[in-house]
CSV table of C-alpha atoms in Angstrom, one decimal:
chain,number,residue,atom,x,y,z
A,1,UNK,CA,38.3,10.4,1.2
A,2,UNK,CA,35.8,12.8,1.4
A,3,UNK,CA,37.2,16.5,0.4
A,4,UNK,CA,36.2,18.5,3.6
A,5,UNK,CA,36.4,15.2,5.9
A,6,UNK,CA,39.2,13.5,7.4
A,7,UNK,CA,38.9,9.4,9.4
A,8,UNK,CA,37.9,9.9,13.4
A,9,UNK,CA,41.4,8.8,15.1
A,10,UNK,CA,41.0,6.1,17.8
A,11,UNK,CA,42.9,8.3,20.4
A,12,UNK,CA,40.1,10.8,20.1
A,13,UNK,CA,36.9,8.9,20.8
A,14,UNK,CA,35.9,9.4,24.9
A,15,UNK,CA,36.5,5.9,27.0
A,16,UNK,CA,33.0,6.1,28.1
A,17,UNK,CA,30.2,4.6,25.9
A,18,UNK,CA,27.6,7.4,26.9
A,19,UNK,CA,30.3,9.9,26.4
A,20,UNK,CA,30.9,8.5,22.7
A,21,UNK,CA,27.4,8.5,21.9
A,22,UNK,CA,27.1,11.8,22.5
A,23,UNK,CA,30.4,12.6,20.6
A,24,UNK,CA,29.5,11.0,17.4
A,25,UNK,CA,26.5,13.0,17.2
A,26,UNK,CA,27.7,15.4,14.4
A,27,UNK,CA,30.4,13.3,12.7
A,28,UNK,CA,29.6,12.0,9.6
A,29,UNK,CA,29.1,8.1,8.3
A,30,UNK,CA,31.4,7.7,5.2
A,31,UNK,CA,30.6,5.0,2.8
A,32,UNK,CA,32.4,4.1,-0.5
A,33,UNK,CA,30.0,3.1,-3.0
A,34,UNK,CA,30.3,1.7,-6.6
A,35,UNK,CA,29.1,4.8,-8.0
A,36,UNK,CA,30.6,6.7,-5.3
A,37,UNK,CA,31.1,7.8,-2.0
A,38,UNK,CA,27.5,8.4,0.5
A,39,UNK,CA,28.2,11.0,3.2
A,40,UNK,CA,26.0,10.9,6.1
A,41,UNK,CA,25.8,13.3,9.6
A,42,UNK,CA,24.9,11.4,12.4
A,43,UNK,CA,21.6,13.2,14.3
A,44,UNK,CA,20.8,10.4,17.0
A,45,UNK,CA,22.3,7.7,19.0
A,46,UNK,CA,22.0,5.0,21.8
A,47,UNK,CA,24.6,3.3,24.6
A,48,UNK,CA,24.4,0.1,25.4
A,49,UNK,CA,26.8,-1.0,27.8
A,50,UNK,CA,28.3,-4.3,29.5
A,51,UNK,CA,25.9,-4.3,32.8
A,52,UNK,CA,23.1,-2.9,30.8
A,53,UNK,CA,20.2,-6.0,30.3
A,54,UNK,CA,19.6,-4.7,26.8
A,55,UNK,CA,23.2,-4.8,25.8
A,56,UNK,CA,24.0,-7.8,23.2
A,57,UNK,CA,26.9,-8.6,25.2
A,58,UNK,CA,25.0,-8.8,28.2
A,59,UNK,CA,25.6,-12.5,29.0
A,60,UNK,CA,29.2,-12.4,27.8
A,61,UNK,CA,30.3,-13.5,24.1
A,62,UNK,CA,28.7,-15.6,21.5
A,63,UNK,CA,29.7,-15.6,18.2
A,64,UNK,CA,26.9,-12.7,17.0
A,65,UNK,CA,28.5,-10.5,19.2
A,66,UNK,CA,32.5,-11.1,19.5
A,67,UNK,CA,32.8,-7.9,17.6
A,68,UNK,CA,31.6,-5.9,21.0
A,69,UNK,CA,34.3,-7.4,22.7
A,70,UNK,CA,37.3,-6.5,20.5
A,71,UNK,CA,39.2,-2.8,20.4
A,72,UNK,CA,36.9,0.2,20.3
A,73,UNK,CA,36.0,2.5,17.0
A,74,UNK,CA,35.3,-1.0,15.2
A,75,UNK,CA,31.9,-1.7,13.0
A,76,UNK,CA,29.6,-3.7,15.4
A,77,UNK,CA,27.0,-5.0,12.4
A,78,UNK,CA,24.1,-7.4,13.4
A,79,UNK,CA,20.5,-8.1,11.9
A,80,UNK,CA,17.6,-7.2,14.1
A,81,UNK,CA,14.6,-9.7,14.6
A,82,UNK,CA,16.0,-11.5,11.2
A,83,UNK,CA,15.3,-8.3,9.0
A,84,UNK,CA,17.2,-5.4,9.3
A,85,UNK,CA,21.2,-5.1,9.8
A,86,UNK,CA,22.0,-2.3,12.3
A,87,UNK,CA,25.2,-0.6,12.4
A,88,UNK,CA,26.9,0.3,16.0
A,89,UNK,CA,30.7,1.3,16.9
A,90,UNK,CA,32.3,-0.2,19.5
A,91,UNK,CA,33.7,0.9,22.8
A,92,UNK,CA,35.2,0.6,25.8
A,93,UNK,CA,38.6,-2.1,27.4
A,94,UNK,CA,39.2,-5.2,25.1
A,95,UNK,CA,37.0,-8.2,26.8
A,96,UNK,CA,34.4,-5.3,27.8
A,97,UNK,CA,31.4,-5.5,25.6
A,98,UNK,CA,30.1,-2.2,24.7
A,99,UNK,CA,28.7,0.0,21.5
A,100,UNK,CA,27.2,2.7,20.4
A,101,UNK,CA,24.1,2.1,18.0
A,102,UNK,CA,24.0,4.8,15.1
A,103,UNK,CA,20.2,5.4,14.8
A,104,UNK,CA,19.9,8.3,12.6
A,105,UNK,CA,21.6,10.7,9.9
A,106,UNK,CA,21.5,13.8,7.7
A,107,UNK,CA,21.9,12.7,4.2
A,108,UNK,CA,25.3,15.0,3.4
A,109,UNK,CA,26.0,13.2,-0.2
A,110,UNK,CA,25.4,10.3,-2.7
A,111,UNK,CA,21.8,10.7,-2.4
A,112,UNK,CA,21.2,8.9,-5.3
A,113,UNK,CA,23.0,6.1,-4.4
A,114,UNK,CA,21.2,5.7,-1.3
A,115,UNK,CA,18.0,6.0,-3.3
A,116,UNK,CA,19.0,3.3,-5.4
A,117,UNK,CA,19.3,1.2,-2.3
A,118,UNK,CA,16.4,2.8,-0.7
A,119,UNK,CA,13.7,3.3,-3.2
A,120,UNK,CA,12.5,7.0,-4.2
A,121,UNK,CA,11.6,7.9,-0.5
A,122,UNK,CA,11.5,11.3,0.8
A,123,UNK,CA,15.3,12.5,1.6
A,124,UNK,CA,14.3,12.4,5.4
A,125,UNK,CA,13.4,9.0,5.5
A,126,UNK,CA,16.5,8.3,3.9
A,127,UNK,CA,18.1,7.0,6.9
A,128,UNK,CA,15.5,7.7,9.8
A,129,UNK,CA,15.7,5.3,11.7
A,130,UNK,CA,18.6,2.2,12.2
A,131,UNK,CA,17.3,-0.5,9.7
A,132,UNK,CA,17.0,2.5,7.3
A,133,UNK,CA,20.3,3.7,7.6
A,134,UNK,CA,21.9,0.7,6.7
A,135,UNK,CA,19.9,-0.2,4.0
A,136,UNK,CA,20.8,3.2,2.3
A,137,UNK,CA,24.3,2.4,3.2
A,138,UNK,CA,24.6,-0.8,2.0
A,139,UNK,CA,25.9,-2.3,5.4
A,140,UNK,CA,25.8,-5.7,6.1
A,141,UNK,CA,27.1,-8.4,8.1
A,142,UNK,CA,29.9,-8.3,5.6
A,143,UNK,CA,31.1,-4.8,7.7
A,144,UNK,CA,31.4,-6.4,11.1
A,145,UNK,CA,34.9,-5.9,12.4
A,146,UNK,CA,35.6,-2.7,10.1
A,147,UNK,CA,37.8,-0.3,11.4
A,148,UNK,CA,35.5,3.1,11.4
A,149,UNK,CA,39.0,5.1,12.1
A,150,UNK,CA,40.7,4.7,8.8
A,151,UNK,CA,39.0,5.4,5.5
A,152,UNK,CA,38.3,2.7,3.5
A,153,UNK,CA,34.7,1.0,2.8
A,154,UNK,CA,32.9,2.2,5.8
A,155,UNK,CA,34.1,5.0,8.2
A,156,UNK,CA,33.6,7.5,10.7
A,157,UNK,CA,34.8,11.2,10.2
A,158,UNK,CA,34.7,14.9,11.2
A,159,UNK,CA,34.5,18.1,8.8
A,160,UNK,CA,34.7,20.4,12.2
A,161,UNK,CA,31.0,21.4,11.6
A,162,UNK,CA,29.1,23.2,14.6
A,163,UNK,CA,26.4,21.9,15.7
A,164,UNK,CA,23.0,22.4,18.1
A,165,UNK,CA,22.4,21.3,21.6
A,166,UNK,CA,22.0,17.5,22.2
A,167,UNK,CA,19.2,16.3,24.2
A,168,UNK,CA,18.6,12.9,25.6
A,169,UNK,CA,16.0,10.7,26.4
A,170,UNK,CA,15.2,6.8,27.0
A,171,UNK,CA,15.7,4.3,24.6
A,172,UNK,CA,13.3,3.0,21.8
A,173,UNK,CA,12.1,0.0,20.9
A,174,UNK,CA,13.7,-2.1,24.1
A,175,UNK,CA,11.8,-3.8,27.5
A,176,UNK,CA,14.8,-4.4,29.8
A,177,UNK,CA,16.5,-1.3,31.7
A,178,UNK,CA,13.9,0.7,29.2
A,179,UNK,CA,14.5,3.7,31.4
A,180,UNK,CA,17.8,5.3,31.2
A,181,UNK,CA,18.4,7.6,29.7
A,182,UNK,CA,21.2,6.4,26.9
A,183,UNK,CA,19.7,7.9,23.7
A,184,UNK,CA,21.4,11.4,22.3
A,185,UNK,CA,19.8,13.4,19.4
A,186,UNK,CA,20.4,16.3,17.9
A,187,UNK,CA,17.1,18.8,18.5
A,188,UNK,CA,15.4,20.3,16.2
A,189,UNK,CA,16.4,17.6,13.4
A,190,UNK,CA,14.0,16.7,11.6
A,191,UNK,CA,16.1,13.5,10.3
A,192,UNK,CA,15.7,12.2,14.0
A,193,UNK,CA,13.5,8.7,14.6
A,194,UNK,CA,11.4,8.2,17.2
A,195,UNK,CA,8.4,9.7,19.0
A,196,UNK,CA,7.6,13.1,19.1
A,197,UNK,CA,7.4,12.6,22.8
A,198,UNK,CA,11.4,11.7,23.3
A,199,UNK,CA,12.3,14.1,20.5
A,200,UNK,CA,11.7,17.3,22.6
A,201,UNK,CA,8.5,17.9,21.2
A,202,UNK,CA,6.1,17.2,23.7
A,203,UNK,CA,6.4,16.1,27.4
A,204,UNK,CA,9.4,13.5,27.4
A,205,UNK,CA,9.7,11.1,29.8
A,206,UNK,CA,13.0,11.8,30.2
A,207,UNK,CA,14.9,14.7,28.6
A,208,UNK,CA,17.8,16.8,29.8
A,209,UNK,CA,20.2,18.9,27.6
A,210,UNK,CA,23.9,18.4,27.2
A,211,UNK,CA,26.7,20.8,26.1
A,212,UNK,CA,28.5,19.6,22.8
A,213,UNK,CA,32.0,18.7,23.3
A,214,UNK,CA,34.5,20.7,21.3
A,215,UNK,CA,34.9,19.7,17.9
A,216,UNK,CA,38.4,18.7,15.9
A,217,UNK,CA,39.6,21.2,12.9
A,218,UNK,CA,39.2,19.3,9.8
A,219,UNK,CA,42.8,18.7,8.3
């Protein structure tokens, strides 16, 4: 386990999937390497829920996508237009497919290990961006199912950390319900994808700021 860290319980994450992506920006992404363990703070999110048309589990279950429909604060892994693997946590009722993609992070520790994955990129391209993030990581399809609230592998955690405000915007990269407004950030990150535009720094389509929830003492 990370030293200053300790495993997101289950009874803490919020029932809604918009509230959870907005939670999990300032946890952390824990991953236990070979050569050690890669600590990440999450900077940017995006909801995608059960009656949304650019959800995966949209038109119900198939076996990509079972994960979504299982209990919530599980590793939701799939591999994007055949290239990239994309890590998201699940949410909401058992049956009720919903998750929370994990777009961007703060590289916190194990840099070189996520170089070594990576390449020798710039530390803030590290893991901007989903496809990015998971290559650093090491996540694969071999992750689906994980439980994020127990340390092991692959986990979610909290070192109590204050944050900035959150701001939110439309979704990237998607053509159905392309407008609402499920995508959190943390502003002023400069480890945030995405367009300027949607970041806060120029006219946003659509952009709104909300207050951070109270964070958890680390123990």
């Amino acid at each position: 386990m990370h030293e200053i860290a300790r495993p997101l319980s289950r009874d803490e994450l919020p029932a809604g999937t918009a509230d959870l992506a907005r939670f999990l920006i300032g946890k952390l992404v824990l991953r236990a390497l070979p050569d050690g363990l890669a600590v990440a703070r999450i900077v940017e999110t995006e909801a995608y829920l059960a009656d949304d048309a650019a959800c995966h589990a949209f038109r119900g279950p198939t076996p990509r996508n079972r994960t979504m429909f299982g209990p919530p604060g599980h590793a939701y892994v799939y591999r994007a237009y055949g290239v990239c693997w994309m890590l998201n946590v699940t949410n909401a009722a058992v049956g009720v497919g919903e998750a929370v993609l994990i777009r961007a992070a703060e590289p916190i520790a194990g840099l070189d290990a996520m170089k070594r994955h990576r390449g020798d990129v710039p530390t803030r391209d590290l893991l901007r961006g989903p496809g990015r993030l998971a290559s650093a990581l090491a996540i694969d399809r071999s992750h689906d199912g994980a439980d994020l609230c127990v340390s092991g592998a692959l986990w979610l955690g909290t070192d109590g950390a204050a944050g900035g405000d959150i701001g939110t915007s439309t979704r990237i990269g998607i053509t159905r319900d392309a407008d609402l407004p499920l995508r959190f950030y943390e502003k002023g990150s400069r480890f945030v994808s995405g367009p300027a535009a949607l970041n806060g720094q120029g006219k946003a389509l659509i952009e709104r700021t909300v207050q951070r929830p109270p964070r958890s003492t680390a123990t």
